[in-house]
mmCIF file of N, CA, C and O in Angstrom:
data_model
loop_
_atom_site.group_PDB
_atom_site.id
_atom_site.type_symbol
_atom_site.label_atom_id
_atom_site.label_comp_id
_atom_site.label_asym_id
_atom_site.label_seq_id
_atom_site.Cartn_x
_atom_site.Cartn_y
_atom_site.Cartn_z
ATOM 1 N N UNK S 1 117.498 115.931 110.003
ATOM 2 C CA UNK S 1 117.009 115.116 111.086
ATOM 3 C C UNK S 1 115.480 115.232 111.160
ATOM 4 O O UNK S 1 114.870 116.219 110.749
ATOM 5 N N UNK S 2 115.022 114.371 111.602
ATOM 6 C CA UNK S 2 113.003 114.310 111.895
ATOM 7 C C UNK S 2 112.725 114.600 112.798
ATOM 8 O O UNK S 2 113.339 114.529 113.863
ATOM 9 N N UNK S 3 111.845 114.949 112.595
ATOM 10 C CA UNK S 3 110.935 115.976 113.648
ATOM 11 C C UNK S 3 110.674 115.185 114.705
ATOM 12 O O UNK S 3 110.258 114.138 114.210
ATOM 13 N N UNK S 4 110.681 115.056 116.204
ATOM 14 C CA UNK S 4 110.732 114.439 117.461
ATOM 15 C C UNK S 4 109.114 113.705 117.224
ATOM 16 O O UNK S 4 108.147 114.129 116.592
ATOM 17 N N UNK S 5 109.276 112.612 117.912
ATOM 18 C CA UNK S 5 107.739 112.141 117.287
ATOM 19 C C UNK S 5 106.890 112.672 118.621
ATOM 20 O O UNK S 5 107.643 112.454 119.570
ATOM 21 N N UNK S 6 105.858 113.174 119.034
ATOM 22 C CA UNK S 6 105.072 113.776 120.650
ATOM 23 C C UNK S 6 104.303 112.273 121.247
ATOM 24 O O UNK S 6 103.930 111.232 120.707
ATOM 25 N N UNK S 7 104.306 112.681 122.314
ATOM 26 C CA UNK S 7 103.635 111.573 122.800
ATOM 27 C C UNK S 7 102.476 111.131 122.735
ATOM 28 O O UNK S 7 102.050 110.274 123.509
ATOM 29 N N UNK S 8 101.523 111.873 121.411
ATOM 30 C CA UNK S 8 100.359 110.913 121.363
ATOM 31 C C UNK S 8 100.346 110.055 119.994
ATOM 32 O O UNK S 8 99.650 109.102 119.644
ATOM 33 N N UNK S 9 101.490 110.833 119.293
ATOM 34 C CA UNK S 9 101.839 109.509 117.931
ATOM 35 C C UNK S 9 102.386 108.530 118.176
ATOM 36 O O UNK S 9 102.171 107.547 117.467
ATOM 37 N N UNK S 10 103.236 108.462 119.208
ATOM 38 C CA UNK S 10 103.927 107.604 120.096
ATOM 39 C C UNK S 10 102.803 106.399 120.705
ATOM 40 O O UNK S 10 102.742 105.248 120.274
ATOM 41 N N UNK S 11 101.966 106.959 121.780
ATOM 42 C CA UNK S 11 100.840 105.891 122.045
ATOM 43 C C UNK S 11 100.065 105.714 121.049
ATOM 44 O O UNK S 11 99.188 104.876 121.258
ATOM 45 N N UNK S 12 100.064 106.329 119.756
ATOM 46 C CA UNK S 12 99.242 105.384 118.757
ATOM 47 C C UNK S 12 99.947 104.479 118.186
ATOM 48 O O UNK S 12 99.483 103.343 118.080
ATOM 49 N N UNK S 13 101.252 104.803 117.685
ATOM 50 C CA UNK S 13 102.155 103.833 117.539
ATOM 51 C C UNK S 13 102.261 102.159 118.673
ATOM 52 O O UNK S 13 102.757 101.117 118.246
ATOM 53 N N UNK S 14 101.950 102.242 119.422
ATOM 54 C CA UNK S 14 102.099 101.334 120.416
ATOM 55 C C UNK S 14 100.599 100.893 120.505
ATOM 56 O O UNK S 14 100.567 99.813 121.096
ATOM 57 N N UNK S 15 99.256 101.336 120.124
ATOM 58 C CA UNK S 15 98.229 100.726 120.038
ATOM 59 C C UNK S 15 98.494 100.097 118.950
ATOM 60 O O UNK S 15 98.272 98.886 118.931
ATOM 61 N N UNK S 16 98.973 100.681 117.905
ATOM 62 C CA UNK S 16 98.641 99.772 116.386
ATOM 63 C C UNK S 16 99.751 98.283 116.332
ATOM 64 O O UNK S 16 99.750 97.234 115.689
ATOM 65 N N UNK S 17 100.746 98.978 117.525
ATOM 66 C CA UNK S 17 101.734 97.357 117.531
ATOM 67 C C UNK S 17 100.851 96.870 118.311
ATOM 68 O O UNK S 17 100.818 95.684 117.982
ATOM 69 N N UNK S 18 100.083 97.027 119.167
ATOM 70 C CA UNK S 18 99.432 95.871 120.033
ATOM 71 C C UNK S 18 98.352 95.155 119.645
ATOM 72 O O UNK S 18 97.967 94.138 120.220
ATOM 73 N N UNK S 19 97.669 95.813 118.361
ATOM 74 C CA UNK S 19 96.656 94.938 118.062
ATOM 75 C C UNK S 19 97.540 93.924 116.176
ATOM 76 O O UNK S 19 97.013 93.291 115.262
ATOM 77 N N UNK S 20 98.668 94.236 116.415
ATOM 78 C CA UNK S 20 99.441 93.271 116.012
ATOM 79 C C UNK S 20 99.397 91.405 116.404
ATOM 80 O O UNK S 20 99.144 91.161 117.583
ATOM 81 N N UNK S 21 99.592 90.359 115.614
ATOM 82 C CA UNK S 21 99.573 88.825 115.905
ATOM 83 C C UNK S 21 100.909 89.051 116.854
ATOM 84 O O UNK S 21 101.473 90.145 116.888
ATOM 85 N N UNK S 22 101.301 88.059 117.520
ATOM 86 C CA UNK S 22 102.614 87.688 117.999
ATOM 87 C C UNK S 22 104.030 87.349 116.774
ATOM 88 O O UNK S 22 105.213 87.383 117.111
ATOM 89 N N UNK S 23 103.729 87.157 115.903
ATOM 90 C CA UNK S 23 104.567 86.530 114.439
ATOM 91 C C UNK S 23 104.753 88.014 113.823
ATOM 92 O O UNK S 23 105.744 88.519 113.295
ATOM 93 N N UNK S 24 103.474 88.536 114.066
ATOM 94 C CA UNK S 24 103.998 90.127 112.969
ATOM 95 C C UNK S 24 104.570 91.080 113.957
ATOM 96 O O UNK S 24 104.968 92.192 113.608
ATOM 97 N N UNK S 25 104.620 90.627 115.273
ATOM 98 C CA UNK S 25 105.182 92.461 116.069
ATOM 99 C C UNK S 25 106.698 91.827 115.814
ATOM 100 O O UNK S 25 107.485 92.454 115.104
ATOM 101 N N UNK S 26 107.108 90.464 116.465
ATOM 102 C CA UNK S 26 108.749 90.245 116.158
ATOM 103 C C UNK S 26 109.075 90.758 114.804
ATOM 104 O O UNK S 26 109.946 91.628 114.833
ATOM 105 N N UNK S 27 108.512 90.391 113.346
ATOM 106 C CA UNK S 27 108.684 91.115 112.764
ATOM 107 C C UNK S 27 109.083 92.400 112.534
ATOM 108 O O UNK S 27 110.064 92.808 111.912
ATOM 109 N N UNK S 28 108.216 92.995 113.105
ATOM 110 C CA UNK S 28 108.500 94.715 113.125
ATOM 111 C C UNK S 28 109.581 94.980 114.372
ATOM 112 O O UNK S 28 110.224 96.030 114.382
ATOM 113 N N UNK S 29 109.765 93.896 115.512
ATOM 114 C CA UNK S 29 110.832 94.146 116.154
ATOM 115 C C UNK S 29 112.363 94.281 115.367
ATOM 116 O O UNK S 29 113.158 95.220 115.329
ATOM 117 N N UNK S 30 112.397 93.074 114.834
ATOM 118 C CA UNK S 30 113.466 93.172 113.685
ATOM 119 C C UNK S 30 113.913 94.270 113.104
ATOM 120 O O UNK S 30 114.923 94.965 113.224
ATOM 121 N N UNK S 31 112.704 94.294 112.272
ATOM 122 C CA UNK S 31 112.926 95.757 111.356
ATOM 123 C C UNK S 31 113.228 96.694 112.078
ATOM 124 O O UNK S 31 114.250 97.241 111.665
ATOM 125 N N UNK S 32 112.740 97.234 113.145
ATOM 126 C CA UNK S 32 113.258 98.483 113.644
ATOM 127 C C UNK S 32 114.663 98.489 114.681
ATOM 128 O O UNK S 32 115.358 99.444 115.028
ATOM 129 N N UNK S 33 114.756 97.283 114.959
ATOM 130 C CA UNK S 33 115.983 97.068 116.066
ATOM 131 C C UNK S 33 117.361 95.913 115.489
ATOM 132 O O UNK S 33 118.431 95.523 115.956
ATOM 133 N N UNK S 34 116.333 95.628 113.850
ATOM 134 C CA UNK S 34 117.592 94.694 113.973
ATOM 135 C C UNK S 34 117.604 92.885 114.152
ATOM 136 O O UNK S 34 116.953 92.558 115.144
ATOM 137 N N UNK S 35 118.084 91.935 113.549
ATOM 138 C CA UNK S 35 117.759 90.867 113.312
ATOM 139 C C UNK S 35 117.970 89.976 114.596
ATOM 140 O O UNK S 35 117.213 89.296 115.289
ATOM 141 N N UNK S 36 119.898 90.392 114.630
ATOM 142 C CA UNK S 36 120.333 89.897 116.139
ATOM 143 C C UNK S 36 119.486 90.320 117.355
ATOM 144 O O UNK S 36 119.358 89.453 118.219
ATOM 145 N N UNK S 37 118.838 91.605 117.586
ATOM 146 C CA UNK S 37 118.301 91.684 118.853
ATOM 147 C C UNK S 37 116.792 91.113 118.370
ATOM 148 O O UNK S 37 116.145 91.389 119.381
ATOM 149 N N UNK S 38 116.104 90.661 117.703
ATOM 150 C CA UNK S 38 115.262 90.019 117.798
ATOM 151 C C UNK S 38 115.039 88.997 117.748
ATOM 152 O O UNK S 38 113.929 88.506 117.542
ATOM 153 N N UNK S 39 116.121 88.402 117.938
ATOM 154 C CA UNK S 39 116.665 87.110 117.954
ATOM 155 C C UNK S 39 116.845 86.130 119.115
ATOM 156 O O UNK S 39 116.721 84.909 119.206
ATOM 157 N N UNK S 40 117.289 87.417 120.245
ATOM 158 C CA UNK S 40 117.632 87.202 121.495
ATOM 159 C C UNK S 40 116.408 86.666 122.098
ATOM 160 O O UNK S 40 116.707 85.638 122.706
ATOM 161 N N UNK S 41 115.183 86.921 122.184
ATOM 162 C CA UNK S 41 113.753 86.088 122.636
ATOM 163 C C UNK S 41 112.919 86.770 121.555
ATOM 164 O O UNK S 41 113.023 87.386 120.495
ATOM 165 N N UNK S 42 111.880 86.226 122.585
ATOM 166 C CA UNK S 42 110.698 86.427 122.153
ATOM 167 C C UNK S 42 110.128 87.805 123.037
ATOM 168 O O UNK S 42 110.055 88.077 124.236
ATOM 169 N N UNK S 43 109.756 88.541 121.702
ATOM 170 C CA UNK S 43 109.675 89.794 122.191
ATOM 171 C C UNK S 43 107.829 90.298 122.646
ATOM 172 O O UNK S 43 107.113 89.333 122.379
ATOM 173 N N UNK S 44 107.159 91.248 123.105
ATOM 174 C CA UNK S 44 106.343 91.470 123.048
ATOM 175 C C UNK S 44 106.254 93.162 123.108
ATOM 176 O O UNK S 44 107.264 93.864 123.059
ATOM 177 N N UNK S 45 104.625 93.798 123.243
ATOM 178 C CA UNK S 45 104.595 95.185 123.315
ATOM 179 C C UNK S 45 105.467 96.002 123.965
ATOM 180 O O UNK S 45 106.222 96.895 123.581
ATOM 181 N N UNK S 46 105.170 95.433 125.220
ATOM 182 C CA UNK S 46 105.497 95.599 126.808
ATOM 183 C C UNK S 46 106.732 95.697 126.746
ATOM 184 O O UNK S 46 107.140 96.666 127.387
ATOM 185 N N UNK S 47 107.826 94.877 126.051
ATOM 186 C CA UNK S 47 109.280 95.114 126.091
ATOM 187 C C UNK S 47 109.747 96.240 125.520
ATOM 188 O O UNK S 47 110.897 96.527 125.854
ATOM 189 N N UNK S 48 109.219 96.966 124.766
ATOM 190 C CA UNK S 48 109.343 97.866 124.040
ATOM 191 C C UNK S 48 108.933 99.337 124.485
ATOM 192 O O UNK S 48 107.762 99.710 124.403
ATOM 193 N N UNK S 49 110.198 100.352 125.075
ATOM 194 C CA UNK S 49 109.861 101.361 125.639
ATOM 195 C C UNK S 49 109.259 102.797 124.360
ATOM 196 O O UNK S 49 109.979 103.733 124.014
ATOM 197 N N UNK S 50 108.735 102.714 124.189
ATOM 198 C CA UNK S 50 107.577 103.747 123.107
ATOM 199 C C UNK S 50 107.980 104.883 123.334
ATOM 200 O O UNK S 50 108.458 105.706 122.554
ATOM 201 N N UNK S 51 107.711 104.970 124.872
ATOM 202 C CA UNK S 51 108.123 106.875 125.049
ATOM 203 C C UNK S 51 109.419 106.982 125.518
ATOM 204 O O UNK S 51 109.611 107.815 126.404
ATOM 205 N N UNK S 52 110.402 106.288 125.097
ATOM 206 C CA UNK S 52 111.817 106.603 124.869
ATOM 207 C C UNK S 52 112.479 106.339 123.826
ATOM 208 O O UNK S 52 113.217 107.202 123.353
ATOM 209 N N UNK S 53 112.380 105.316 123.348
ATOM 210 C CA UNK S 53 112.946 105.677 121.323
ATOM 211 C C UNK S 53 113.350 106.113 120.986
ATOM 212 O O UNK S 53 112.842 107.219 121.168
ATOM 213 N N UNK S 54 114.318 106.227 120.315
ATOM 214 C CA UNK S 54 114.494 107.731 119.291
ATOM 215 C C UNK S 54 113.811 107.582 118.260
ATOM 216 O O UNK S 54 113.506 106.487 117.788
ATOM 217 N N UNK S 55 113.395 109.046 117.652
ATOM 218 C CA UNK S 55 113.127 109.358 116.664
ATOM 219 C C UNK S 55 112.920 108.117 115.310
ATOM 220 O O UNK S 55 111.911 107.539 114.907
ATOM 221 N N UNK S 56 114.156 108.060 114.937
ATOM 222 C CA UNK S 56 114.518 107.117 114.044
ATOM 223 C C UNK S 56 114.206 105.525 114.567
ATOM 224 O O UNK S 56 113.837 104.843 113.611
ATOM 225 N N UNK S 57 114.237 105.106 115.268
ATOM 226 C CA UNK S 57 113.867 104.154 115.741
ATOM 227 C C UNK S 57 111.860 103.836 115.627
ATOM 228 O O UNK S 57 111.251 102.782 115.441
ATOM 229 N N UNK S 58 111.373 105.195 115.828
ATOM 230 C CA UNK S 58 109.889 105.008 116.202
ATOM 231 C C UNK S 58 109.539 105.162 114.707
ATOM 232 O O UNK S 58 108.486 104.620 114.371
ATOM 233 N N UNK S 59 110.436 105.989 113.485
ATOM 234 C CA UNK S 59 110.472 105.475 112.222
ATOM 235 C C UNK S 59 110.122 104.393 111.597
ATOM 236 O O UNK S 59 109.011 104.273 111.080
ATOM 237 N N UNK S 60 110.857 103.655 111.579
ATOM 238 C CA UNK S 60 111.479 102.663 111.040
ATOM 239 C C UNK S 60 110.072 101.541 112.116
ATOM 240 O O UNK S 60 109.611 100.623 111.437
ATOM 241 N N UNK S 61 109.603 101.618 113.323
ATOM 242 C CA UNK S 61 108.430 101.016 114.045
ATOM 243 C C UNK S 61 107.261 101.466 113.276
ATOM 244 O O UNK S 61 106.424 100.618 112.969
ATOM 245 N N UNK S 62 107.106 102.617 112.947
ATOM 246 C CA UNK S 62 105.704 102.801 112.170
ATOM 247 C C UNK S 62 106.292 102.212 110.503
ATOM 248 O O UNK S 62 105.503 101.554 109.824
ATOM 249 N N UNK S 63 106.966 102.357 110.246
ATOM 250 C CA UNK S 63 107.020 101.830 108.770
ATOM 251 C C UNK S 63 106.875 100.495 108.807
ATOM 252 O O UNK S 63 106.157 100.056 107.909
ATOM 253 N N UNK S 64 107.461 99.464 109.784
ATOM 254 C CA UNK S 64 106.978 97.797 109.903
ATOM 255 C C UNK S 64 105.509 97.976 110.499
ATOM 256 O O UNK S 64 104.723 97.354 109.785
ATOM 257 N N UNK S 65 105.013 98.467 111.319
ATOM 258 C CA UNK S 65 103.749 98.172 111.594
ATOM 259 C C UNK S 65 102.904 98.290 110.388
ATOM 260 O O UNK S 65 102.229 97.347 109.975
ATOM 261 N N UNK S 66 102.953 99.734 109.687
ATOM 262 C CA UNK S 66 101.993 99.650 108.735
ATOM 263 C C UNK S 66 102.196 98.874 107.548
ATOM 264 O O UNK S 66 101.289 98.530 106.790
ATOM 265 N N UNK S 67 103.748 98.535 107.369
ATOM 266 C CA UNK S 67 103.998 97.179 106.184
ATOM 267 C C UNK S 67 103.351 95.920 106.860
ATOM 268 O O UNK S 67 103.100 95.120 105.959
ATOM 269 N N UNK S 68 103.026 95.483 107.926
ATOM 270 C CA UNK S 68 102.617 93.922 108.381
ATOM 271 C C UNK S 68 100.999 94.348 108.470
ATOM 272 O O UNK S 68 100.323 93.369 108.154
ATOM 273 N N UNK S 69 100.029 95.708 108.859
ATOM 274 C CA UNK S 69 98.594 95.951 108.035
ATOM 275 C C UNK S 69 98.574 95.573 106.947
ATOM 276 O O UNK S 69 97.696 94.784 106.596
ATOM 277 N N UNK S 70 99.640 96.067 105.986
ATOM 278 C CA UNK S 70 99.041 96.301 104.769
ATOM 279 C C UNK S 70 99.217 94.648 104.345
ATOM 280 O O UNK S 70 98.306 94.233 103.630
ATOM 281 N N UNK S 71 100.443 93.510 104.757
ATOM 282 C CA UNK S 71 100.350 92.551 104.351
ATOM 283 C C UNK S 71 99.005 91.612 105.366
ATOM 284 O O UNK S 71 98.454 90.556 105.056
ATOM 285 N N UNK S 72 98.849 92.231 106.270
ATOM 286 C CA UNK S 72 97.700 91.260 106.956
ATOM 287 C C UNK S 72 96.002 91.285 106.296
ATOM 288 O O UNK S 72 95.145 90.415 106.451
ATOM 289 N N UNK S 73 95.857 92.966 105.312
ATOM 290 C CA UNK S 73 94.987 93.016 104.626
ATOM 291 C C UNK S 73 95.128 92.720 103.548
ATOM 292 O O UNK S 73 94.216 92.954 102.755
ATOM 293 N N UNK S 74 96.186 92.165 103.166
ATOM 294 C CA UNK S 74 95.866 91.755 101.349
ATOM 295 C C UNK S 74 96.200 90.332 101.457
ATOM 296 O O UNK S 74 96.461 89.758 100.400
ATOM 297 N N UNK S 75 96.247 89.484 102.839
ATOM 298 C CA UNK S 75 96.038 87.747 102.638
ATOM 299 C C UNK S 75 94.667 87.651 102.218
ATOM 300 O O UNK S 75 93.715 88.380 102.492
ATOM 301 N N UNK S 76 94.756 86.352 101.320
ATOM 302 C CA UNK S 76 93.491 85.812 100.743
ATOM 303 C C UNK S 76 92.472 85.414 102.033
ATOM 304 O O UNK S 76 93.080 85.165 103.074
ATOM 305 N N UNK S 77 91.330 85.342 102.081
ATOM 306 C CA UNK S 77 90.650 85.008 102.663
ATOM 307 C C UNK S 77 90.582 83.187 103.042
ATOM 308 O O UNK S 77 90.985 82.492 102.110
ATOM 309 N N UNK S 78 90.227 82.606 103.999
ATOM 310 C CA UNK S 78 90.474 81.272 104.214
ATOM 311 C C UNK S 78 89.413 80.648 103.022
ATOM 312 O O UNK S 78 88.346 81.242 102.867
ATOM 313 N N UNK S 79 89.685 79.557 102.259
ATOM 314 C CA UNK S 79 88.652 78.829 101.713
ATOM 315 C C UNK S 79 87.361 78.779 102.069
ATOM 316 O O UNK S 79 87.314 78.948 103.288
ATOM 317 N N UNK S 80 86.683 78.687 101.783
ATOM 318 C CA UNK S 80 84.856 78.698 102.079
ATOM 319 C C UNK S 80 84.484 76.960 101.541
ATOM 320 O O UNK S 80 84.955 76.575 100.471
ATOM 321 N N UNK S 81 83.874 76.300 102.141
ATOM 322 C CA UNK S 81 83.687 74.709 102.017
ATOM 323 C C UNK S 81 82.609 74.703 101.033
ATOM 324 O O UNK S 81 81.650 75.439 101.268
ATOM 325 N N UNK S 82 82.603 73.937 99.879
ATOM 326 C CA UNK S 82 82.219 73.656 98.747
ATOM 327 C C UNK S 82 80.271 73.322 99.544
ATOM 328 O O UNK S 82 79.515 72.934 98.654
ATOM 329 N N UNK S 83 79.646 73.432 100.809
ATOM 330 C CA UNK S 83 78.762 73.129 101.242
ATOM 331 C C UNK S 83 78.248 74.295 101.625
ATOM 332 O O UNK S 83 77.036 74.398 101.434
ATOM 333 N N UNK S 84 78.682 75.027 102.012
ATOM 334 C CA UNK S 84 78.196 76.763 101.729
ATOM 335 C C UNK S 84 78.261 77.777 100.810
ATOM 336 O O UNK S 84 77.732 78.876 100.972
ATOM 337 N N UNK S 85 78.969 77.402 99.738
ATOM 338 C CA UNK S 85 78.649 78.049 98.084
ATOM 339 C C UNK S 85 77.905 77.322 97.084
ATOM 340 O O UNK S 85 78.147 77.735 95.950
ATOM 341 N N UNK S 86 77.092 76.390 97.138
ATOM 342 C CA UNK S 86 76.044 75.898 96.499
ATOM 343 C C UNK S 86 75.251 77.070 96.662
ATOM 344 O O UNK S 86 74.916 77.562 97.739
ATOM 345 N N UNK S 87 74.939 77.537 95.379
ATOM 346 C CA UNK S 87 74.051 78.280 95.093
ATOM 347 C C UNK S 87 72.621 77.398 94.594
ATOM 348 O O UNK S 87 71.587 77.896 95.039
ATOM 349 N N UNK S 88 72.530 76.798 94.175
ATOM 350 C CA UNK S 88 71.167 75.620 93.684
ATOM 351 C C UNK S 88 70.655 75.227 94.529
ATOM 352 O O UNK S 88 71.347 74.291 94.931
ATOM 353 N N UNK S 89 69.514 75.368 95.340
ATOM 354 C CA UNK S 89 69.112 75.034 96.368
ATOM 355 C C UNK S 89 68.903 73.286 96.181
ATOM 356 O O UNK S 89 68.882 72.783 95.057
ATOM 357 N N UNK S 90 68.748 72.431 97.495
ATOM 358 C CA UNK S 90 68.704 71.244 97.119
ATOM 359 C C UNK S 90 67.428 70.949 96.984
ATOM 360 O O UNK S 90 66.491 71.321 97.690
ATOM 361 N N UNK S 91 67.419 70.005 95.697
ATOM 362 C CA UNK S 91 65.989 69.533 95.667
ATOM 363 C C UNK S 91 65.047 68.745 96.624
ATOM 364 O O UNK S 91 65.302 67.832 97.409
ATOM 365 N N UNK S 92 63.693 69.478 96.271
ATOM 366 C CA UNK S 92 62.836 69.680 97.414
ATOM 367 C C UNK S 92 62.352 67.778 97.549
ATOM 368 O O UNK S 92 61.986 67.216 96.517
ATOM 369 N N UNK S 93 62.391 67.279 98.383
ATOM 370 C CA UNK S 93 61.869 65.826 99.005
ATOM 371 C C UNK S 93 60.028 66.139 98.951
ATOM 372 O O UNK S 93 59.274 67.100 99.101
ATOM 373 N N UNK S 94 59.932 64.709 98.650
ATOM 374 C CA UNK S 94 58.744 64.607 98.942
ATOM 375 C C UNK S 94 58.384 63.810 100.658
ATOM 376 O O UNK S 94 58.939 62.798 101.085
ATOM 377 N N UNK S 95 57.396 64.572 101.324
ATOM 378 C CA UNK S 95 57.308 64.105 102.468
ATOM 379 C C UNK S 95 56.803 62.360 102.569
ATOM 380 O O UNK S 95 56.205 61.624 101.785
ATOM 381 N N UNK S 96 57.291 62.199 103.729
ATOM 382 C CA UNK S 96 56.941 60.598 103.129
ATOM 383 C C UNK S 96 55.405 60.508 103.610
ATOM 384 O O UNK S 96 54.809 61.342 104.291
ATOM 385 N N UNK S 97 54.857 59.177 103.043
ATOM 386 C CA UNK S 97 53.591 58.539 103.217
ATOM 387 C C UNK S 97 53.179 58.752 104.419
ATOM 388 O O UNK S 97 53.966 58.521 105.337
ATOM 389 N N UNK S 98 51.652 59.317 104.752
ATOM 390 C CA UNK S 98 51.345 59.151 106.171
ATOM 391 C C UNK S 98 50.847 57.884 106.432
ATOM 392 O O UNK S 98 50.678 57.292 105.366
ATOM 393 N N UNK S 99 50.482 57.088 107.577
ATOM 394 C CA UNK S 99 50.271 55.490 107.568
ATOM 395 C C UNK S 99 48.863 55.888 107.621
ATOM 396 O O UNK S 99 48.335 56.897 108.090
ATOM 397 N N UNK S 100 48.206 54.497 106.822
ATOM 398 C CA UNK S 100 46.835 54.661 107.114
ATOM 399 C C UNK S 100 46.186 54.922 108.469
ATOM 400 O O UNK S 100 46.954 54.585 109.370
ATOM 401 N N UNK S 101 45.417 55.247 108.765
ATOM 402 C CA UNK S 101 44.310 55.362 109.671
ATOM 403 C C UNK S 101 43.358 54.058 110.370
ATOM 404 O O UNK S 101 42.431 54.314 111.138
#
């Protein structure tokens, strides 16, 4: 059996779900509780009692949290617009004609 988790791995556990998206904590709701009960709504932090858990339960919560980090840090970055990677600066204009005098 595992070692009782204390209550300050516990509130870190529950910071790192909270700075979770809404799409990745149901996720990790799943995983740790199960498909059907995450099924039942829409879940958030707050529904989720941290300092009562069991053991195995707060398991199986840190193993989805840090699997939905590790997939939230290895998405590609959004496209960058073909108007901010021009490296060639644009060619320089000539100012126009001043009017005679």
């Amino acid at each position: 059996m595992a070692a009782p988790w204390p209550p300050a791995e516990r509130a870190w556990l529950k910071t790192a779900a909270e700075g979770l998206p809404q799409e990745a904590f149901e996720r990790v709701v799943a995983a740790a509780f199960g498909r059907d009960v995450a099924a039942l709504r829409r879940w958030a932090v707050e529904d989720v009692d941290f300092a009562t858990v069991t053991t195995d339960t707060c398991d199986k919560l840190a193993s989805a949290v840090w699997r939905e980090e590790r997939v939230a840090r290895a998405r590609p970055l959004p496209p960058v617009s073909e108007e901010t990677t021009t490296t060639t600066p644009a060619p320089r204009q000539r100012p126009a004609a001043l009017p005679p005098v």
